[in-house]
PDB file of C-alpha atoms in Angstrom:
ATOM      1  CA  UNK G   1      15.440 -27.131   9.108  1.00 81.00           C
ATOM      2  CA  UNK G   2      15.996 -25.706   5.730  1.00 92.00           C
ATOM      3  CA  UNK G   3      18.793 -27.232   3.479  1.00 95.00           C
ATOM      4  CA  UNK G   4      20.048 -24.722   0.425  1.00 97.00           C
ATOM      5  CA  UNK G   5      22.300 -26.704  -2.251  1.00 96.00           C
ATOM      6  CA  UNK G   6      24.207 -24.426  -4.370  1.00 96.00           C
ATOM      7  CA  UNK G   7      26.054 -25.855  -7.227  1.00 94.00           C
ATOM      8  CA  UNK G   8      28.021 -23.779 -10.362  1.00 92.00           C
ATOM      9  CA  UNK G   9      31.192 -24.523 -11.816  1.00 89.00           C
ATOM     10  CA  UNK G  10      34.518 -22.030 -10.652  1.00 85.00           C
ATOM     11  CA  UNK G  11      34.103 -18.734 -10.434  1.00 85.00           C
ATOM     12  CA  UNK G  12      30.174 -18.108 -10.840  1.00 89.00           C
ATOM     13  CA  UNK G  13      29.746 -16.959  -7.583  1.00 89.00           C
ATOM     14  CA  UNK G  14      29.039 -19.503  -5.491  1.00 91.00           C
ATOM     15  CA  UNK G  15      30.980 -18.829  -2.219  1.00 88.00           C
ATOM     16  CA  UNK G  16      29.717 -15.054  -1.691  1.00 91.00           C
ATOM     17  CA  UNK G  17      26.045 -15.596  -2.720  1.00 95.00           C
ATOM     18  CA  UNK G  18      26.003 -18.369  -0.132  1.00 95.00           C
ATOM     19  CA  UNK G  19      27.512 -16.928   2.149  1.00 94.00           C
ATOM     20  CA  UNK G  20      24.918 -14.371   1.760  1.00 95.00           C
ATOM     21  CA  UNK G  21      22.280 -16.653   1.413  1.00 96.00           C
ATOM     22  CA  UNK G  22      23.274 -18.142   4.818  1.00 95.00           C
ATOM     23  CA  UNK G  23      23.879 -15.176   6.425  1.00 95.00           C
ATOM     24  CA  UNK G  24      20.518 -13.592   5.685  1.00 95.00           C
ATOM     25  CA  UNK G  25      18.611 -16.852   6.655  1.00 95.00           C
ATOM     26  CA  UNK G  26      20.603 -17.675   9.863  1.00 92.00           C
ATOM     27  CA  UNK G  27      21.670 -20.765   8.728  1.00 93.00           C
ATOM     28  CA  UNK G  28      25.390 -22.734   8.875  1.00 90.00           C
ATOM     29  CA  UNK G  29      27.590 -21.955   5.863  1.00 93.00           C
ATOM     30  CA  UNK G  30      29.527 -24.767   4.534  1.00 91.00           C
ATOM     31  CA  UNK G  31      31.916 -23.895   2.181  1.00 87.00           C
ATOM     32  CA  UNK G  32      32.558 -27.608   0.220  1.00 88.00           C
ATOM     33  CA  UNK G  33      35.808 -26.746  -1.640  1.00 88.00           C
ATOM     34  CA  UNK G  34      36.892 -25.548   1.224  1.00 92.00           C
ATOM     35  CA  UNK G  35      36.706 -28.814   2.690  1.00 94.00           C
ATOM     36  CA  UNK G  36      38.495 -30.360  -0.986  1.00 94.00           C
ATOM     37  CA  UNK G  37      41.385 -27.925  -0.139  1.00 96.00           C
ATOM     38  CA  UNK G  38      42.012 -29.100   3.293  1.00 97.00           C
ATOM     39  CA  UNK G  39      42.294 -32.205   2.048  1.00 97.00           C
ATOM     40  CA  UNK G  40      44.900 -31.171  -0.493  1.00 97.00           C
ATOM     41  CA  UNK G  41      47.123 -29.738   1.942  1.00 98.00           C
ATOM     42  CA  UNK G  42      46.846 -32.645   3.922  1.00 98.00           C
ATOM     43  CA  UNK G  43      48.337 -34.594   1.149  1.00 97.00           C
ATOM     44  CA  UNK G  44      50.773 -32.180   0.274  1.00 97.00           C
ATOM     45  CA  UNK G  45      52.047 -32.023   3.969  1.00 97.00           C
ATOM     46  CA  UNK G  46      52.297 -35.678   3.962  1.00 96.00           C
ATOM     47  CA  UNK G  47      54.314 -38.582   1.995  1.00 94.00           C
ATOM     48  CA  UNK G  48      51.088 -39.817   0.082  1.00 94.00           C
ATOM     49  CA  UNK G  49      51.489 -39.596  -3.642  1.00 94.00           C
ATOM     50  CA  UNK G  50      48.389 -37.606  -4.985  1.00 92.00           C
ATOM     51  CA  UNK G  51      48.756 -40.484  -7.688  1.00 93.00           C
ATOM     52  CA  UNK G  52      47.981 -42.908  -5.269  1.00 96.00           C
ATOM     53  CA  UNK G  53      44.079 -42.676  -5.288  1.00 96.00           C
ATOM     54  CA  UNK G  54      43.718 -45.212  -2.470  1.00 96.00           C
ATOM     55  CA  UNK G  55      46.017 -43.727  -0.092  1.00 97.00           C
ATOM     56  CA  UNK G  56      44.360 -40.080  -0.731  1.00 97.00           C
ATOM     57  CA  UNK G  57      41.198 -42.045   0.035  1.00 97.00           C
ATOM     58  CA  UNK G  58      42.026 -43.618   3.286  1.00 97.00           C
ATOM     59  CA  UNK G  59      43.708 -40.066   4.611  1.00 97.00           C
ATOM     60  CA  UNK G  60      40.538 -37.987   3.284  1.00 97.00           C
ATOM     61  CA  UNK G  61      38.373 -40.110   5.391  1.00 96.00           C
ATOM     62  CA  UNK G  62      40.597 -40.214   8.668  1.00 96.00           C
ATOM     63  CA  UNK G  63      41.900 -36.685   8.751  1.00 96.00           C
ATOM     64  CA  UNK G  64      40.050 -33.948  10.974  1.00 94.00           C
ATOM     65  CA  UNK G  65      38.346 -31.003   9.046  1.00 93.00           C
ATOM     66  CA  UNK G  66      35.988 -28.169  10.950  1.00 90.00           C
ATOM     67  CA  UNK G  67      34.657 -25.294   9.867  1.00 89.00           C
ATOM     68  CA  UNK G  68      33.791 -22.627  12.597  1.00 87.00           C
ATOM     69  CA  UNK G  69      32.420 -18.878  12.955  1.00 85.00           C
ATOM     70  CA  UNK G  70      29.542 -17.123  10.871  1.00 85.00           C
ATOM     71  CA  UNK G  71      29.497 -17.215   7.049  1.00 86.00           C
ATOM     72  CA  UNK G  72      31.632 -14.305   6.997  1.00 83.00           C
ATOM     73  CA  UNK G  73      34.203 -15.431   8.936  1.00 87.00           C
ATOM     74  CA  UNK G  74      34.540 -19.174   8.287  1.00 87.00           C
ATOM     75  CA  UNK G  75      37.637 -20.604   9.152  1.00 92.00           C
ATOM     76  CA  UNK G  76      39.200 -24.195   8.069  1.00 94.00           C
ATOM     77  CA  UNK G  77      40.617 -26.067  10.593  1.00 96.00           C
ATOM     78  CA  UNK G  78      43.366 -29.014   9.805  1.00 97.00           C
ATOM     79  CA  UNK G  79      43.920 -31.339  12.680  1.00 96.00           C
ATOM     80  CA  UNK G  80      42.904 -28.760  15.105  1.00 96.00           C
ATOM     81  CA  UNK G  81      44.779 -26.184  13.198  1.00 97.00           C
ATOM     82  CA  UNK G  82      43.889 -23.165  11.846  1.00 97.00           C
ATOM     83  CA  UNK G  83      44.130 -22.951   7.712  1.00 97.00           C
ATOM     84  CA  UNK G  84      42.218 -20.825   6.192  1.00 95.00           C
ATOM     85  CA  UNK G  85      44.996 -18.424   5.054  1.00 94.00           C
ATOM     86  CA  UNK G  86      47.229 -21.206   3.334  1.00 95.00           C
ATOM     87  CA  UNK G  87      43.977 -22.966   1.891  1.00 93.00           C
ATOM     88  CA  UNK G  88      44.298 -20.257  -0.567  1.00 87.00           C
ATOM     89  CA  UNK G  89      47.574 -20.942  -1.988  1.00 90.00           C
ATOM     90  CA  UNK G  90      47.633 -21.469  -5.665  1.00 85.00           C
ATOM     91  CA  UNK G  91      49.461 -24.630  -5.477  1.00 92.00           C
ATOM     92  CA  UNK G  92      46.408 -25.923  -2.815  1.00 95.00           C
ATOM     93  CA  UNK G  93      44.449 -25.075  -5.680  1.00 89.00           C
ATOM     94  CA  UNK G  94      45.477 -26.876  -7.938  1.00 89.00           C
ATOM     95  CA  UNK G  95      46.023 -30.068  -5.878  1.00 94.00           C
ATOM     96  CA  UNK G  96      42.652 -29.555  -4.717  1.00 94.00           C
ATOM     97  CA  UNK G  97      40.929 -29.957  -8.571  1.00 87.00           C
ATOM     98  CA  UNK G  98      43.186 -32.970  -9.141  1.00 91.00           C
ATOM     99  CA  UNK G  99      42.516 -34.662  -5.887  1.00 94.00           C
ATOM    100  CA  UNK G 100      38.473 -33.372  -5.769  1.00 90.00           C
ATOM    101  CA  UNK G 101      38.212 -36.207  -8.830  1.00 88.00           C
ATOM    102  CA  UNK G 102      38.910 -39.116  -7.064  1.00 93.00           C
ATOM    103  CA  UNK G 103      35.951 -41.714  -5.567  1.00 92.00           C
ATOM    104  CA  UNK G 104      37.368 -42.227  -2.172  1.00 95.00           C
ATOM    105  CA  UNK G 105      37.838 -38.576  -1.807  1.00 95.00           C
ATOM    106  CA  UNK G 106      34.105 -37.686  -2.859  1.00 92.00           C
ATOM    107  CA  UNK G 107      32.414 -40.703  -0.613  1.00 93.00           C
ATOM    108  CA  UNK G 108      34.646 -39.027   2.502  1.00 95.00           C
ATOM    109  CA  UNK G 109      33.793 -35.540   2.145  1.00 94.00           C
ATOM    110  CA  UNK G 110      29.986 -36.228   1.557  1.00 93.00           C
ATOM    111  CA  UNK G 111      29.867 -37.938   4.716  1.00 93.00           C
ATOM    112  CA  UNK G 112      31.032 -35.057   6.187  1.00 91.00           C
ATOM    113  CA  UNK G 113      29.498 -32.616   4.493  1.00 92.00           C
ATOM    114  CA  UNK G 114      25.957 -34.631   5.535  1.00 93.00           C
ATOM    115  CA  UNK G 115      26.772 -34.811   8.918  1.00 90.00           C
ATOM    116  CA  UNK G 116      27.528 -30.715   9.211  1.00 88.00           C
ATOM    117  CA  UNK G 117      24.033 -30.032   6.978  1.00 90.00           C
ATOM    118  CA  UNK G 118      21.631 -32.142   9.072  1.00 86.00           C
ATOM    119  CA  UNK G 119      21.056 -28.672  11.587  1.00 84.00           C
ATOM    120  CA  UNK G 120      19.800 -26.777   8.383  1.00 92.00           C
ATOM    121  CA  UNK G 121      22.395 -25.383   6.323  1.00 94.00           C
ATOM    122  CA  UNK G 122      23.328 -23.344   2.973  1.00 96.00           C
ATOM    123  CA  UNK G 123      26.135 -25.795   1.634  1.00 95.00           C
ATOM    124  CA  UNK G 124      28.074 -24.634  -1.905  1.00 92.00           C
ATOM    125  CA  UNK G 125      29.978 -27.234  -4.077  1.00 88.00           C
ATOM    126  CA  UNK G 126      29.969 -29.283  -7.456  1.00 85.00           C
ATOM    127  CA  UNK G 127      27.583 -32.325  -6.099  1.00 88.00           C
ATOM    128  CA  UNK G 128      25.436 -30.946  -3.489  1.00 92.00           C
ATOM    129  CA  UNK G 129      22.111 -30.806  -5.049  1.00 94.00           C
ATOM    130  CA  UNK G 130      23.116 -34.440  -7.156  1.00 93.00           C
ATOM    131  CA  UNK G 131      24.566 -36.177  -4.167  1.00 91.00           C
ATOM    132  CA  UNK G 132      25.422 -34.891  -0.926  1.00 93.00           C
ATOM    133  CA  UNK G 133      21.612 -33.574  -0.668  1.00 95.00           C
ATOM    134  CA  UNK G 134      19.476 -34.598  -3.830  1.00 95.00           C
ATOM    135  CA  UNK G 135      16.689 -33.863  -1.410  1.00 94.00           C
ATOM    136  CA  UNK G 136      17.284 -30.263  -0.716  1.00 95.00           C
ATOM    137  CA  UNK G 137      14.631 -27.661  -0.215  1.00 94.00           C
ATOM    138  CA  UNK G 138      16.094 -25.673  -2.575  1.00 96.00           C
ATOM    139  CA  UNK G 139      18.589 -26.115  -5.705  1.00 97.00           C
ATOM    140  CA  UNK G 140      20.598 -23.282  -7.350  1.00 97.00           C
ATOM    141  CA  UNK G 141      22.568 -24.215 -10.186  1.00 96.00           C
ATOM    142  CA  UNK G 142      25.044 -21.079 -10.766  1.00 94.00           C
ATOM    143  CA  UNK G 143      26.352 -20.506 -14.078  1.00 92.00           C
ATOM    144  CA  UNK G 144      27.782 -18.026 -16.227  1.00 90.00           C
ATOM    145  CA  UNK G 145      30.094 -16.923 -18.957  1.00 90.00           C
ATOM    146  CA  UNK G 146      33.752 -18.490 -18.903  1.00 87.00           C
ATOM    147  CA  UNK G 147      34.677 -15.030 -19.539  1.00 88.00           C
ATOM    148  CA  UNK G 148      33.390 -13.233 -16.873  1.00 89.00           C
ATOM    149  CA  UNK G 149      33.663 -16.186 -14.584  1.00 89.00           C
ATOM    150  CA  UNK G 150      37.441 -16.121 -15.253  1.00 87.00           C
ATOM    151  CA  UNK G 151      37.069 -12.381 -14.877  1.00 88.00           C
ATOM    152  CA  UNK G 152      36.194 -11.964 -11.318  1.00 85.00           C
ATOM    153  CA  UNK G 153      38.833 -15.093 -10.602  1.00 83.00           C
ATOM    154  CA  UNK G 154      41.551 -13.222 -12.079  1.00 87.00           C
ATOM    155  CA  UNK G 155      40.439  -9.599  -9.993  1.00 87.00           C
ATOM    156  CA  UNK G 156      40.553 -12.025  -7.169  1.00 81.00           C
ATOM    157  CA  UNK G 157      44.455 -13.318  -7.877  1.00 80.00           C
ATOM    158  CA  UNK G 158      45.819  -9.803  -9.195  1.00 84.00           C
ATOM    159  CA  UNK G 159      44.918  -8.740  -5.659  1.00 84.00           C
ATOM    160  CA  UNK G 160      47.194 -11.295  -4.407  1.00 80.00           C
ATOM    161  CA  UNK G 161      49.374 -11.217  -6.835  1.00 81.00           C
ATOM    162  CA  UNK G 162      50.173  -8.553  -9.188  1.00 85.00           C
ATOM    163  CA  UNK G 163      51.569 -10.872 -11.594  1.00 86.00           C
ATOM    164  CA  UNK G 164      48.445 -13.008 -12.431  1.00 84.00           C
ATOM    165  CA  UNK G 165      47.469 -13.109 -15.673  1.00 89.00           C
ATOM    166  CA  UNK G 166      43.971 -13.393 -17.727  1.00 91.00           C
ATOM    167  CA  UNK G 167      45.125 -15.498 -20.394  1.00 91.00           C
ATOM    168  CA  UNK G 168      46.390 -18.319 -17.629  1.00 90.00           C
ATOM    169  CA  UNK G 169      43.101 -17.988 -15.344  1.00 87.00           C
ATOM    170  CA  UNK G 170      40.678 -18.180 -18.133  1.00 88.00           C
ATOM    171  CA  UNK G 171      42.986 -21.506 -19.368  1.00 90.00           C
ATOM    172  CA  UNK G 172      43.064 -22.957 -15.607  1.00 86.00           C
ATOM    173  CA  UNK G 173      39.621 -22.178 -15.449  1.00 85.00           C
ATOM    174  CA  UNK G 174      38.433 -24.184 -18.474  1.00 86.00           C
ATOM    175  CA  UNK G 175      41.045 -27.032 -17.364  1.00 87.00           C
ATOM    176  CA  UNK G 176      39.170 -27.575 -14.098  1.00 83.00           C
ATOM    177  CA  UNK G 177      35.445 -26.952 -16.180  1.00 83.00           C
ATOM    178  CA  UNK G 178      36.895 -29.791 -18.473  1.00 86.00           C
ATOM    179  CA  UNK G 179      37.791 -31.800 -15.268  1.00 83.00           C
ATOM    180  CA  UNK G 180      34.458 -31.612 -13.563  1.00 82.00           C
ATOM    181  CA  UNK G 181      32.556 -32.077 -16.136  1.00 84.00           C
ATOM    182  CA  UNK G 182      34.143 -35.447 -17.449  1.00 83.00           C
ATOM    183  CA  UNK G 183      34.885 -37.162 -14.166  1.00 78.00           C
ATOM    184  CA  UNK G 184      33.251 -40.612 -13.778  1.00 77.00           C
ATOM    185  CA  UNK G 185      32.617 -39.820  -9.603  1.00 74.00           C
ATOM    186  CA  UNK G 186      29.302 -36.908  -9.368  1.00 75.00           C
ATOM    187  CA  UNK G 187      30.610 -34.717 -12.523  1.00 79.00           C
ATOM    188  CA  UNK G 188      29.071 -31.498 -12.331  1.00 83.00           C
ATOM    189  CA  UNK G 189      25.643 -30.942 -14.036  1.00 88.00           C
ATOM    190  CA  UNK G 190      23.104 -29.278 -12.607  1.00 90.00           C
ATOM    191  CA  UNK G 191      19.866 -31.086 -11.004  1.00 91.00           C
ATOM    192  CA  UNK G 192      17.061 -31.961 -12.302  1.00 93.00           C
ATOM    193  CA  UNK G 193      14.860 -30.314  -9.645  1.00 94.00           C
ATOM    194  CA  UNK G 194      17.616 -26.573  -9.919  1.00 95.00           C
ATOM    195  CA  UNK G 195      17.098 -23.359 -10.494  1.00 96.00           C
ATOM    196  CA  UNK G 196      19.247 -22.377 -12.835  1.00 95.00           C
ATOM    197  CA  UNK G 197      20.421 -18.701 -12.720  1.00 95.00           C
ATOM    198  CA  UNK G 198      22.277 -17.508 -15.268  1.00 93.00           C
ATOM    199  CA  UNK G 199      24.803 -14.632 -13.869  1.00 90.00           C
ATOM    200  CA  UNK G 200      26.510 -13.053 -16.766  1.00 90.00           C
ATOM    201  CA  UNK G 201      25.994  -9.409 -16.990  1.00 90.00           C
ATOM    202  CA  UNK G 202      23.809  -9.349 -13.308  1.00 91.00           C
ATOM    203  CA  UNK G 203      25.517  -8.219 -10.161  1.00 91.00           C
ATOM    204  CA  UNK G 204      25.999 -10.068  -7.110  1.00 92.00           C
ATOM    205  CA  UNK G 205      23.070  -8.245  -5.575  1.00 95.00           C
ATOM    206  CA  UNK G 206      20.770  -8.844  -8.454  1.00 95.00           C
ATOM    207  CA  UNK G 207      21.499 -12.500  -8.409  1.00 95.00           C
ATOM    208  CA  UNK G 208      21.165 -12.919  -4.949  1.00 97.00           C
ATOM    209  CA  UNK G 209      17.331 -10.720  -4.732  1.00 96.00           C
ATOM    210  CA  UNK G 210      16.899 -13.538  -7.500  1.00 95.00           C
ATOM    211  CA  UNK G 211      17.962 -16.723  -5.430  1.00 96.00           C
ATOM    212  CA  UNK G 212      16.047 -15.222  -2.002  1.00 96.00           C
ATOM    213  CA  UNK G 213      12.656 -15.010  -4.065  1.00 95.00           C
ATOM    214  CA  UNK G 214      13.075 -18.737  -4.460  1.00 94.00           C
ATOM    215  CA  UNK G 215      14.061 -19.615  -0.908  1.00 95.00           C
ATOM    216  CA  UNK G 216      10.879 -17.549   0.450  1.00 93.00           C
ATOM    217  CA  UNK G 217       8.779 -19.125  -2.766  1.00 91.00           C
ATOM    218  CA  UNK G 218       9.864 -22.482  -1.254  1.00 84.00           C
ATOM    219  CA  UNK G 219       9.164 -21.536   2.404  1.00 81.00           C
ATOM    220  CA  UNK G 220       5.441 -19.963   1.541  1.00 83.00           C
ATOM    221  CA  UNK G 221       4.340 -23.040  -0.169  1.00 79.00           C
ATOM    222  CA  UNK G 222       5.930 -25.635   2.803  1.00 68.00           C
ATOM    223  CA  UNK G 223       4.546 -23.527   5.021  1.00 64.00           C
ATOM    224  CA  UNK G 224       0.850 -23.737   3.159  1.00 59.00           C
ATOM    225  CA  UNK G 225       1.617 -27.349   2.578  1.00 61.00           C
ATOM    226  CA  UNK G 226       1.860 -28.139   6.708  1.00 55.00           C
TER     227      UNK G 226
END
């Protein structure tokens, strides 16, 4: 069993280099934000007040999230229903950073998110190498510039939506930097134990021959250790 944290603030990479990761190792993706946004639609499609931190709490822990099918075809499933389209909805977004900060929210997802891993998985997110698993084989800590991180975001929206601006990702994006960073519930810092890897100016391919050098690195000396 082989557990991969990946942690990085938005837009540094982490979804497609674990998804790579995972799919290279033949291990279970799990796509944390993912998981956040599900939850944000669920409050959105309800009568809870996302000011009510309580009542997001209690429905975050009793509402049913899944993820099923390979890394590159994960899908999100609400209540038995399939969301991965509408997950990706700006306004999920959004509700998703603001609801991602409270407690009750956190505690519920990270029992999840421990039950999916325990198989051997490569799991992406804020907290995973701080919290969910501080004991993971291996810790990647994925940074990078604001500007280019707000650069590949923004590629990502104009595709969407021809009206998306720079300016407004690269604010949004230091708005939910600010938020993650502050929070008083696992703020996002990188781990002690993590390899950092800086991505500004590499490509995706270049970071990810950097990130499998450390997973076999890891695997030689367990494997010399037994």
């Amino acid at each position: 069993m082989l557990i991969i944290a990946i942690d990085g603030p938005s837009g540094s990479g982490k979804s497609t280099l674990g998804r790579m990761l995972a799919r290279e190792l033949n291990l279970l993706y799990i796509d944390t934000g993912s998981m956040y946004r599900a939850v944000a639609l669920a409050v959105m499609e309800s009568s809870v007040s996302s000011q009510d931190d309580v009542a997001v709490g209690s429905l975050a822990a009793r509402v049913d999230i899944d993820l099923r099918g390979d890394p590159d075809s994960l899908r999100v499933f609400l209540e038995g229903r399939d969301v991965t389209e509408a997950l990706r909805a700006e306004d999920v977004t959004h509700m998703s950073s603001i609801i991602s900060t409270i407690p009750g929210v956190r505690r519920a997802m990270v029992a999840r998110q421990r039950e999916l891993g325990k198989r051997g998985a490569v799991l992406n997110g804020r907290d995973i190498g701080t919290v969910v698993f501080p004991d993971a084989d291996v810790k990647f800590f994925l940074t990078g510039s604001a500007q280019e991180r707000a650069q590949r975001r923004f590629e990502e929206e104009r595709a969407k939506d021809k009206s998306a601006s720079f300016e407004a990702t690269l604010a949004d994006m230091n708005e939910r930097d600010r938020r993650d960073e502050t929070r008083t519930d696992s703020p996002l810092v990188a781990a002690d134990d993590a390899i950092v890897v800086d991505s500004t100016g590499l490509s995706i391919e270049e970071v990810f021959q950097k990130m499998m050098m450390a997973v076999n690195e890891r695997k030689t000396r367990g494997q010399h250790a037994n």
